[in-house]
mmCIF file of C-alpha atoms and ligand atoms in Angstrom:
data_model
loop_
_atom_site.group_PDB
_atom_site.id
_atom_site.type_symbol
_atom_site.label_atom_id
_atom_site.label_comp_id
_atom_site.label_asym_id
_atom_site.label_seq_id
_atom_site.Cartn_x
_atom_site.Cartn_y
_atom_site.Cartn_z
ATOM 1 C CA UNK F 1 5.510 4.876 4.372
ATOM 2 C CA UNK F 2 3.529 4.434 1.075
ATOM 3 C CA UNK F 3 4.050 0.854 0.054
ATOM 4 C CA UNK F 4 7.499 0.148 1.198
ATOM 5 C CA UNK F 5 7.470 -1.497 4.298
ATOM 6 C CA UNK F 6 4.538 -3.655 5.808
ATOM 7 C CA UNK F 7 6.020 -3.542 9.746
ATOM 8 C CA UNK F 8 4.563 -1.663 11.833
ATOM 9 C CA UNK F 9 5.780 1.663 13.165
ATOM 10 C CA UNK F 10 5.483 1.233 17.297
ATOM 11 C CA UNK F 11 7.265 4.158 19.697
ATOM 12 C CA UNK F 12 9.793 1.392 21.610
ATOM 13 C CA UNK F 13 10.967 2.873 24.686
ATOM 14 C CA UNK F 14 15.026 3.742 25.018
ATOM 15 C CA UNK F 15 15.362 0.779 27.645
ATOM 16 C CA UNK F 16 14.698 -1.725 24.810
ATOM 17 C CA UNK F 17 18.405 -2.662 23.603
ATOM 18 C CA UNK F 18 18.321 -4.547 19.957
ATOM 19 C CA UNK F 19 21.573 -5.807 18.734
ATOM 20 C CA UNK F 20 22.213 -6.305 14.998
ATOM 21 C CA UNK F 21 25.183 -7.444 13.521
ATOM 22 C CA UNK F 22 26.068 -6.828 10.327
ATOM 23 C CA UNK F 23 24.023 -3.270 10.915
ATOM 24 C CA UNK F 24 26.791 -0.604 8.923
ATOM 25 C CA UNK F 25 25.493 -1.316 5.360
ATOM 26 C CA UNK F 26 22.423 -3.444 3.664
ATOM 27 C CA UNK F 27 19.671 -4.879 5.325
ATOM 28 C CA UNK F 28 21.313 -4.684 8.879
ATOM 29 C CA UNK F 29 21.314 -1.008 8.657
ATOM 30 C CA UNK F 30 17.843 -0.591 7.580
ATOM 31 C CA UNK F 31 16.858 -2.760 10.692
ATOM 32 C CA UNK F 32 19.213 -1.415 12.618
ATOM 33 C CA UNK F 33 18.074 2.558 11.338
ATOM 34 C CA UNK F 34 14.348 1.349 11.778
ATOM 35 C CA UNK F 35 14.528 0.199 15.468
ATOM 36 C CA UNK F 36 16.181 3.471 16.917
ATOM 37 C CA UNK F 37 13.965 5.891 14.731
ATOM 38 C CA UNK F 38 11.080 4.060 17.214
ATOM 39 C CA UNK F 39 12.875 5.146 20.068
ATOM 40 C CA UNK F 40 15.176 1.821 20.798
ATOM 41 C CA UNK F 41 18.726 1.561 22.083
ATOM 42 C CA UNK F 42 20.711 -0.282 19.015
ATOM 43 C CA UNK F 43 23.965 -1.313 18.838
ATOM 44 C CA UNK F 44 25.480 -2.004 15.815
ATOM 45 C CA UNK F 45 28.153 -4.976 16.167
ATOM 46 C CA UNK F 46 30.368 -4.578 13.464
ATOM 47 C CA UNK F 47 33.617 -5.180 12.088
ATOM 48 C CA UNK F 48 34.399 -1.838 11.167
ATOM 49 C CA UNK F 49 34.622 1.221 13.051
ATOM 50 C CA UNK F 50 34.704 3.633 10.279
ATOM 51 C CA UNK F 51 32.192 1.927 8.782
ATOM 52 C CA UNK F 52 30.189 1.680 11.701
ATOM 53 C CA UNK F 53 30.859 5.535 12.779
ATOM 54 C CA UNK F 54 29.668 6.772 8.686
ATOM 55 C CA UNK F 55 26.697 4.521 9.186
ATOM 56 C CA UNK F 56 25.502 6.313 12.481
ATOM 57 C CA UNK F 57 25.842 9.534 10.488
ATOM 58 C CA UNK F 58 23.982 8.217 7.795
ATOM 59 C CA UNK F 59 21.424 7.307 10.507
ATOM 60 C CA UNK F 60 21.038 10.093 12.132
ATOM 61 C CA UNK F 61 20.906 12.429 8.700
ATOM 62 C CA UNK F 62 17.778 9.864 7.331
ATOM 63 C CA UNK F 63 15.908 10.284 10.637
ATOM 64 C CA UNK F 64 16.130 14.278 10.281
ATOM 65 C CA UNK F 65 15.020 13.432 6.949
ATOM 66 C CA UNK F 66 12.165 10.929 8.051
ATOM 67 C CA UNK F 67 11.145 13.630 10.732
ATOM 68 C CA UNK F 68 10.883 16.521 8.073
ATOM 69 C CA UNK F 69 8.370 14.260 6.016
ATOM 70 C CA UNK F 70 5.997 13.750 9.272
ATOM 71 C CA UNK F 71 6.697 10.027 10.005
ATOM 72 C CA UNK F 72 4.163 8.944 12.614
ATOM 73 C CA UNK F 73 5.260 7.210 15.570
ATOM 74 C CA UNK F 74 9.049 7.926 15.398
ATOM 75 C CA UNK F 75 10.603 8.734 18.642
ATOM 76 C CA UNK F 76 10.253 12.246 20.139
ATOM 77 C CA UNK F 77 13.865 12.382 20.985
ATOM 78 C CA UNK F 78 15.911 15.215 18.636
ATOM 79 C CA UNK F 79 18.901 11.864 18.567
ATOM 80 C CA UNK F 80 18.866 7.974 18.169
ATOM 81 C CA UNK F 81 20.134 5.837 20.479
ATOM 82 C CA UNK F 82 22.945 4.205 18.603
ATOM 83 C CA UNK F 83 26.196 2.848 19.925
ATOM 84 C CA UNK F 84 28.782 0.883 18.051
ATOM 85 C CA UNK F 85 30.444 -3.051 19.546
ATOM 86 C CA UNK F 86 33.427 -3.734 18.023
ATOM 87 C CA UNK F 87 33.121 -7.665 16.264
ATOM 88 C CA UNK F 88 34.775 -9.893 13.520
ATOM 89 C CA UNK F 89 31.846 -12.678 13.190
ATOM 90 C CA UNK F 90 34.682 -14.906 11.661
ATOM 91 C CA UNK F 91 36.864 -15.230 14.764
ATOM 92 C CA UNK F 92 35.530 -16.987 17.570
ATOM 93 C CA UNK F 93 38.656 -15.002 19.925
ATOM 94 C CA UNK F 94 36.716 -11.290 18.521
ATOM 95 C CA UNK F 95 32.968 -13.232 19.405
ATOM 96 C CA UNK F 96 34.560 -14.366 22.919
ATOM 97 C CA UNK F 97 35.930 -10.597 23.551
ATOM 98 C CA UNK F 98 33.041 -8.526 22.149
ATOM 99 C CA UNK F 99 30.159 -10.945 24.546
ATOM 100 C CA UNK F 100 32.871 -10.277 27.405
ATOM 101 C CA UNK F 101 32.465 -6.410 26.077
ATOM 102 C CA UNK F 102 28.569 -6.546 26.359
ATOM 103 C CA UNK F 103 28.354 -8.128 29.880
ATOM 104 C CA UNK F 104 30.832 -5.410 31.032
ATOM 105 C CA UNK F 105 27.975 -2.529 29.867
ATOM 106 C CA UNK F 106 25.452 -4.204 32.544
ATOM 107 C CA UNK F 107 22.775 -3.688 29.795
ATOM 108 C CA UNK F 108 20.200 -6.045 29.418
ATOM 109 C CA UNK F 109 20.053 -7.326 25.624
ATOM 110 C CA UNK F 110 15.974 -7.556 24.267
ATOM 111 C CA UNK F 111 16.883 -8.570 20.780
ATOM 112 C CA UNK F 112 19.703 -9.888 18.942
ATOM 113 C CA UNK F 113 19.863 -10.129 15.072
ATOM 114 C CA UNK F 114 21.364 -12.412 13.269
ATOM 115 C CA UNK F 115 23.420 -14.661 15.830
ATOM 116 C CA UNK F 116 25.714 -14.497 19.325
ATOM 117 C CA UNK F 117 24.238 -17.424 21.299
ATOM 118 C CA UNK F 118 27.234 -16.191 24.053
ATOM 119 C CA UNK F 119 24.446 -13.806 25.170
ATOM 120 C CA UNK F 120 21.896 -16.050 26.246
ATOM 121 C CA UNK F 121 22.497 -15.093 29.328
ATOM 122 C CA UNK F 122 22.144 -11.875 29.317
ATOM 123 C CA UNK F 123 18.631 -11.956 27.534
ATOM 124 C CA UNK F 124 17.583 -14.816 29.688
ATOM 125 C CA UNK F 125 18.030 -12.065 32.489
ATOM 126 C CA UNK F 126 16.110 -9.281 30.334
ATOM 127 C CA UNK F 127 12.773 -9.936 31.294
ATOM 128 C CA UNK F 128 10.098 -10.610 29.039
ATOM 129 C CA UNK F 129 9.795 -10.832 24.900
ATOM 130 C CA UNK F 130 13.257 -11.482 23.873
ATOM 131 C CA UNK F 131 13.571 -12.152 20.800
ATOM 132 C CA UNK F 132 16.237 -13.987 18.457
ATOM 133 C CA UNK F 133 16.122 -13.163 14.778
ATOM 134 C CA UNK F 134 18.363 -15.253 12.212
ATOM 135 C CA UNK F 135 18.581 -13.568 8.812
ATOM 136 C CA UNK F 136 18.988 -16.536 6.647
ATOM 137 C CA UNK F 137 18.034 -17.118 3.338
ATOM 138 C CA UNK F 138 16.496 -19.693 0.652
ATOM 139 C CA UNK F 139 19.414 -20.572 -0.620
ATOM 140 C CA UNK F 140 19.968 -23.186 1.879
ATOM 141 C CA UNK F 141 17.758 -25.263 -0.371
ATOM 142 C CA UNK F 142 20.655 -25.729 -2.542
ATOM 143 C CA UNK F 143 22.826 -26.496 0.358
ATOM 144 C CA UNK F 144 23.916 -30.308 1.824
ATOM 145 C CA UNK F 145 24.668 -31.206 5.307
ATOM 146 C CA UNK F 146 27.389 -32.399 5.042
ATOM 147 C CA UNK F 147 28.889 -33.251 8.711
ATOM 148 C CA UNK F 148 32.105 -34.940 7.368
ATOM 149 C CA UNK F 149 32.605 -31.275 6.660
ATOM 150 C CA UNK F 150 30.826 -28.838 8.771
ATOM 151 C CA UNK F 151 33.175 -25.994 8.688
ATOM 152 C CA UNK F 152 35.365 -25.590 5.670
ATOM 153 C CA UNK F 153 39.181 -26.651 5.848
ATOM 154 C CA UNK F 154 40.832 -25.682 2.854
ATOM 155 C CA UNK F 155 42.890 -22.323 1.756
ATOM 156 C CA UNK F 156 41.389 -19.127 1.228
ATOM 157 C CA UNK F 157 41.857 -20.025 -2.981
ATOM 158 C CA UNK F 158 39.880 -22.499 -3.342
ATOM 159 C CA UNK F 159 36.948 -21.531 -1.004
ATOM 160 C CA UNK F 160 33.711 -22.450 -2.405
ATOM 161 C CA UNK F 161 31.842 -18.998 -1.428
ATOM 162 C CA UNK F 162 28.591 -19.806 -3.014
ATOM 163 C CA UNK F 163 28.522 -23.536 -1.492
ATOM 164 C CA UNK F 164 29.919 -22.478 1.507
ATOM 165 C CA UNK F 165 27.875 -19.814 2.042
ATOM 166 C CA UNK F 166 24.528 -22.079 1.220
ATOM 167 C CA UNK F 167 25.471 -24.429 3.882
ATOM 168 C CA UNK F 168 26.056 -22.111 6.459
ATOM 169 C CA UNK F 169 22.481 -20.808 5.648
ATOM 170 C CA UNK F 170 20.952 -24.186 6.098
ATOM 171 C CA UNK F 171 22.916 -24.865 9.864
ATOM 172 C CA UNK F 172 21.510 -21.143 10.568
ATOM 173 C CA UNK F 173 18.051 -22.486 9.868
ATOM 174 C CA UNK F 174 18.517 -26.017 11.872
ATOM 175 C CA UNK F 175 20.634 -23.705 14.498
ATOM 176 C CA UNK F 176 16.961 -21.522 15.315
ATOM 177 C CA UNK F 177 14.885 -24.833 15.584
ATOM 178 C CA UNK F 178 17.274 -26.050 18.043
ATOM 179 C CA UNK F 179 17.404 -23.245 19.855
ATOM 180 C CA UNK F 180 13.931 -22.745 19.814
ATOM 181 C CA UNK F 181 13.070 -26.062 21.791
ATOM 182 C CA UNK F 182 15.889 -25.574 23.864
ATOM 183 C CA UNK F 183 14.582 -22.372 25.102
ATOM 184 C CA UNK F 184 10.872 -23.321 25.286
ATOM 185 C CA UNK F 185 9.254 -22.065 28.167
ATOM 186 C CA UNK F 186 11.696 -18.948 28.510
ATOM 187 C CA UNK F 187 11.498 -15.429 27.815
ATOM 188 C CA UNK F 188 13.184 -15.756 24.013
ATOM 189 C CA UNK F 189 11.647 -16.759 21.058
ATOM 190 C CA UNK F 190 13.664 -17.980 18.145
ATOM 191 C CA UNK F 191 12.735 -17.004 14.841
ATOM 192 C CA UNK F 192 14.492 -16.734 10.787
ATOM 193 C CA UNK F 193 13.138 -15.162 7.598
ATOM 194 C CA UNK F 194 14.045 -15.083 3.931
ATOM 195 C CA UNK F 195 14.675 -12.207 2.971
ATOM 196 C CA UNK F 196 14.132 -12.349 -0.980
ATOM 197 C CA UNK F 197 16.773 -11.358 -3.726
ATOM 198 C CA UNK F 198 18.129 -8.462 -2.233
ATOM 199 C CA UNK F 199 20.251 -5.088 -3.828
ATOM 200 C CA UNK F 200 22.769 -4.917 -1.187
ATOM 201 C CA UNK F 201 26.566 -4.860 -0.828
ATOM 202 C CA UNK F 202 26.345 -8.890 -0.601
ATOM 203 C CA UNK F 203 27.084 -9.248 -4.216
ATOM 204 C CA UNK F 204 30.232 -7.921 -4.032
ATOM 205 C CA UNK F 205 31.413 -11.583 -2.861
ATOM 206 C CA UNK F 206 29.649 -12.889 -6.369
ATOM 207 C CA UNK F 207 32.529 -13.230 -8.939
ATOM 208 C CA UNK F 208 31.464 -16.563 -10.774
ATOM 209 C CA UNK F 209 29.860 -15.412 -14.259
ATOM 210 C CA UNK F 210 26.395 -17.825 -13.480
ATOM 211 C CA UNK F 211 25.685 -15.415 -10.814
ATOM 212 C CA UNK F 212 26.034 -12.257 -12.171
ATOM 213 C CA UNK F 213 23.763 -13.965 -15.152
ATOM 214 C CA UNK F 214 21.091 -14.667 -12.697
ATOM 215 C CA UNK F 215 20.923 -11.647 -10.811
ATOM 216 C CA UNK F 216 21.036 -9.723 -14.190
ATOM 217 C CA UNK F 217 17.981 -11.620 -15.120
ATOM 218 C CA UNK F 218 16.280 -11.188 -11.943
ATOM 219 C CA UNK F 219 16.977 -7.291 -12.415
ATOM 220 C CA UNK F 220 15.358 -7.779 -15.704
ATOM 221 C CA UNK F 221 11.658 -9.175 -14.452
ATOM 222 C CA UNK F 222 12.043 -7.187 -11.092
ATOM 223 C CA UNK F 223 12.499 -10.302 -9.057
ATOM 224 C CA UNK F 224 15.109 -8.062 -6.495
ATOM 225 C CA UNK F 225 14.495 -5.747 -3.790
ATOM 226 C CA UNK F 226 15.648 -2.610 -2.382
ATOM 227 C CA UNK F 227 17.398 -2.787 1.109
ATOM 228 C CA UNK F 228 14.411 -1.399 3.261
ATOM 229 C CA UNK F 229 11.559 -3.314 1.544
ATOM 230 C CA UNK F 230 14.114 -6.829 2.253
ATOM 231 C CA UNK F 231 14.494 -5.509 5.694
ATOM 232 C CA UNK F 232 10.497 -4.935 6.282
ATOM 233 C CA UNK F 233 10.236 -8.900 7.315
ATOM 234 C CA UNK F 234 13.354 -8.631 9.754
ATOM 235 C CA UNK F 235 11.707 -5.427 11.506
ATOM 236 C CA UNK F 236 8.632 -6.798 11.597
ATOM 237 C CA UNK F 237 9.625 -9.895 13.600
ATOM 238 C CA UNK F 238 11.859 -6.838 15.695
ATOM 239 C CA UNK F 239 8.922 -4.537 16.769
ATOM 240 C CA UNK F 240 6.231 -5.967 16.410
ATOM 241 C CA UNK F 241 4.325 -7.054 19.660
ATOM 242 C CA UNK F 242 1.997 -9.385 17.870
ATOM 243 C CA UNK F 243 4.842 -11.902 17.418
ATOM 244 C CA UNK F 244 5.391 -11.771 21.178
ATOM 245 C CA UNK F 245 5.518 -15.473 22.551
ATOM 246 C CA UNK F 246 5.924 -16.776 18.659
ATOM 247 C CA UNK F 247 9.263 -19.321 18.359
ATOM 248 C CA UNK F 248 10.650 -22.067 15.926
ATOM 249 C CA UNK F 249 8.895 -20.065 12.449
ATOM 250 C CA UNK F 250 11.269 -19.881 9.350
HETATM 251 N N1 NAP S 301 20.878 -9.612 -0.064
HETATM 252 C C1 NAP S 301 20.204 -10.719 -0.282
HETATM 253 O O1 NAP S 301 19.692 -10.941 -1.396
HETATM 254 C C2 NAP S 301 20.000 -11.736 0.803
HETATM 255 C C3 NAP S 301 19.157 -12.818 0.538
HETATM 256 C C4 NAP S 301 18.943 -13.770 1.529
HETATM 257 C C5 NAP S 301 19.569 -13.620 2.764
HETATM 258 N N2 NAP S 301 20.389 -12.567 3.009
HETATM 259 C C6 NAP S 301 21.051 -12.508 4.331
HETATM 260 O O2 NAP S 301 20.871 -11.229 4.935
HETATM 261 C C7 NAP S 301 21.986 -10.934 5.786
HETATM 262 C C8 NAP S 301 22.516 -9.528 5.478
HETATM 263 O O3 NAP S 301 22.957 -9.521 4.114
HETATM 264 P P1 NAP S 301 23.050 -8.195 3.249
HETATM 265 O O4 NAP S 301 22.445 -8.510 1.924
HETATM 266 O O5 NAP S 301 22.571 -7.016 4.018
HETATM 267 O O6 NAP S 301 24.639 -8.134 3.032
HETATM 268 P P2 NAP S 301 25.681 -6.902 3.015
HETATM 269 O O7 NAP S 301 25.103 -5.681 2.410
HETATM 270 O O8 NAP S 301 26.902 -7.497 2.400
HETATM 271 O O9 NAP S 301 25.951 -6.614 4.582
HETATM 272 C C9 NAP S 301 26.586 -7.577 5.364
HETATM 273 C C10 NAP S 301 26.985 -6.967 6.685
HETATM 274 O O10 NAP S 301 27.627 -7.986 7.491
HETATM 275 C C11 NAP S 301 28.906 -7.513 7.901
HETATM 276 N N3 NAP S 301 29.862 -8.599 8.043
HETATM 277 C C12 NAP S 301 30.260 -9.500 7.112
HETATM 278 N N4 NAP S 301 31.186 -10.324 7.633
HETATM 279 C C13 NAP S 301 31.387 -9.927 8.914
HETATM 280 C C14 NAP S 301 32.239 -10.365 9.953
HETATM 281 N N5 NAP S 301 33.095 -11.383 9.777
HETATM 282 N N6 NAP S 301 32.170 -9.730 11.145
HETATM 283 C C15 NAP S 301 31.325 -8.701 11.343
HETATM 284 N N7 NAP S 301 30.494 -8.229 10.396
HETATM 285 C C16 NAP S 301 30.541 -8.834 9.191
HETATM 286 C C17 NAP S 301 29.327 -6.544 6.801
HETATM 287 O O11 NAP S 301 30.351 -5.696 7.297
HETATM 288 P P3 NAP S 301 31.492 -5.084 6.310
HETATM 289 O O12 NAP S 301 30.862 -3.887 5.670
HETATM 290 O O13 NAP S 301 32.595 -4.757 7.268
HETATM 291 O O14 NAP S 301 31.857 -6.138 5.308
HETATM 292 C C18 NAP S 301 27.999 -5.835 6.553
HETATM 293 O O15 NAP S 301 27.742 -4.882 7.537
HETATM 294 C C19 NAP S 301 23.019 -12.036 5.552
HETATM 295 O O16 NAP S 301 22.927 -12.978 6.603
HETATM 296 C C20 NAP S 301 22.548 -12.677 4.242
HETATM 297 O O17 NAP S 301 22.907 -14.031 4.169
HETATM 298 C C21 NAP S 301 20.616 -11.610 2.053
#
C-alpha cells in the first residue's frame, strides 16, 4: 500500500453487506472497490446503470490488478461481491422505491455510506456494529442555517450550487449528531468525515471562475488529493473494528 492509504486492510466476511451511494465514480468507488476487495458484499446505489455496470468492471479489473501485486489480506475469492440498487438521491419517490427494493432482498444492511435513514430498520435488525458513515465536508463552515429556507425553492437557473451545496453539508453534519443520540444504546453508530480537497468528478458542477481559481491554486501548493488517499478516512471508519461502538465524531 506504500503511503497511500492509512486504513487498515481486514479480510470482512461475504455476509457483511456495506451500502455506498454515490459508489460508480470518485471517492464512493474507491470505498466502495476497497470494502469488496476485503471480502464484503457492496452494493453500489446509484443513479446510473451504465455507470454503475462500467464501474463493477473497473472493479473487478483493479482487484486482478491488486491481486497480481500481492496485496495482503484481500479476499481469497477469484470475484467481488458487488451488486448494483437502482437510486436518484434527488427524488424522495426513487429513495421510497429503492428502500422498498432493499427490504424485498431480505439482506441485512451492516453499513450504509453516505445517507438512507429509510433503512434503519433493517440495520437495527443486523446485529451488531452497524455503522452509518456521512461523507460531508468542511465547507459547511461557509454555510448558514437558514430554516426560513431549508430546501431550495427556486428554478433550476438560478440555483445557488455552491451555497446550496454548503448548506446541505452543514444539515448532513447536524443530521449525524441527531441521529447519533437518537440511536444511543443500539447497534449503529453514527459517524462523518472531511474528506479534504479532493480530484474527483465533483468539479464538474464548479462553473463560477472563483472556483476554478482556487482549486487551480490548491493544485499549485498540492493542497488536493487523489480519490483513494480522500477515500482512506471513509474506509477507515468502514472496516475498521477499532471504531466499533464509536458514534456522534465529525
Ligand atoms: N471531492 C472533494 O473534494 C470533496 C470534499 C469534501 C466532501 N466531499 C463529499 O464526498 C462525497 C463524494 O464526492 P466525490 O468527490 O466523490 O464526487 P463525484 O466524483 O462527483 O461522485 C459523486 C457520486 O454521487 C452520485 N450522485 C450524485 N447525485 C446523485 C443522485 N441524485 N442520485 C444518485 N447518485 C448521485 C454520482 O453519480 P453520477 O455519476 O450519476 O453523477 C457519483 O457517483 C460527496 O458527498 C461530497 O460532498 C467531496
Amino acid at each position: 500500500m506504500g503511503s497511500r492509504a492509512s486504513f487498515p486492510i481486514v479480510p470482512l466476511s461475504e455476509d457483511r453487506v456495506i451500502m455506498v451511494t454515490g459508489a460508480n465514480c470518485g471517492l464512493g468507488y474507491q470505498i466502495a472497490k476497497w470494502a469488496a476487495m476485503m471480502g464484503a458484499t457492496v452494493i453500489l446505489a446509484c443513479r446510473s446503470v451504465d455507470k454503475a455496470r462500467a464501474a463493477m468492471e473497473k472493479m473487478h479489473e483493479e482487484f486482478k490488478e491488486e491481486k497480481t501485486k500481492g496485496t495482503s489480506n484481500m479476499t481469497e475469492k477469484s470475484t467481488l461481491c458487488l451488486e448494483f440498487l437502482k437510486v436518484d438521491l434527488g427524488s424522495f419517490k426513487s429513495v421510497a422505491q429503492f428502500c422498498e427494493d432493499f427490504k424485498k432482498t431480505g439482506r441485512p444492511l451492516h453499513v450504509l455510506v453516505c445517507n438512507a435513514a429509510k433503512l434503519l430498520s433493517v440495520m437495527k435488525q443486523s446485529g451488531l456494529d452497524c455503522r452509518i458513515i456521512f461523507n460531508s465536508s468542511k465547507a459547511e463552515r461557509f454555510a448558514s442555517f437558514d430554516i426560513e429556507n431549508i430546501s431550495f425553492t427556486g428554478t433550476k437557473r438560478n440555483y445557488p450550487v455552491h451555497s446550496c451545496y454548503n448548506q446541505s453539508k452543514l444539515y448532513q453534519i447536524m443530521q449525524m449528531f441527531a441521529m447519533s443520540r437518537r440511536l444511543t444504546g443500539t447497534n449503529i453508530t453514527v459517524n462523518s468525515l472531511h474528506p479534504g480537497i479532493v480530484e474527483t468528478e465533483i468539479w464538474r458542477y464548479s462553473h463560477s471562475w472563483m472556483k476554478r481559481c482556487w482549486i487551480f491554486i490548491a493544485r499549485c501548493f498540492c493542497l488536493t488529493r487523489t480519490p483513494i488517499y480522500g477515500a482512506t478516512f471513509a474506509i477507515d471508519l468502514v472496516v475498521n473494528p477499532k471504531h466499533a461502538g464509536v458514534s456522534g465524531l465529525y
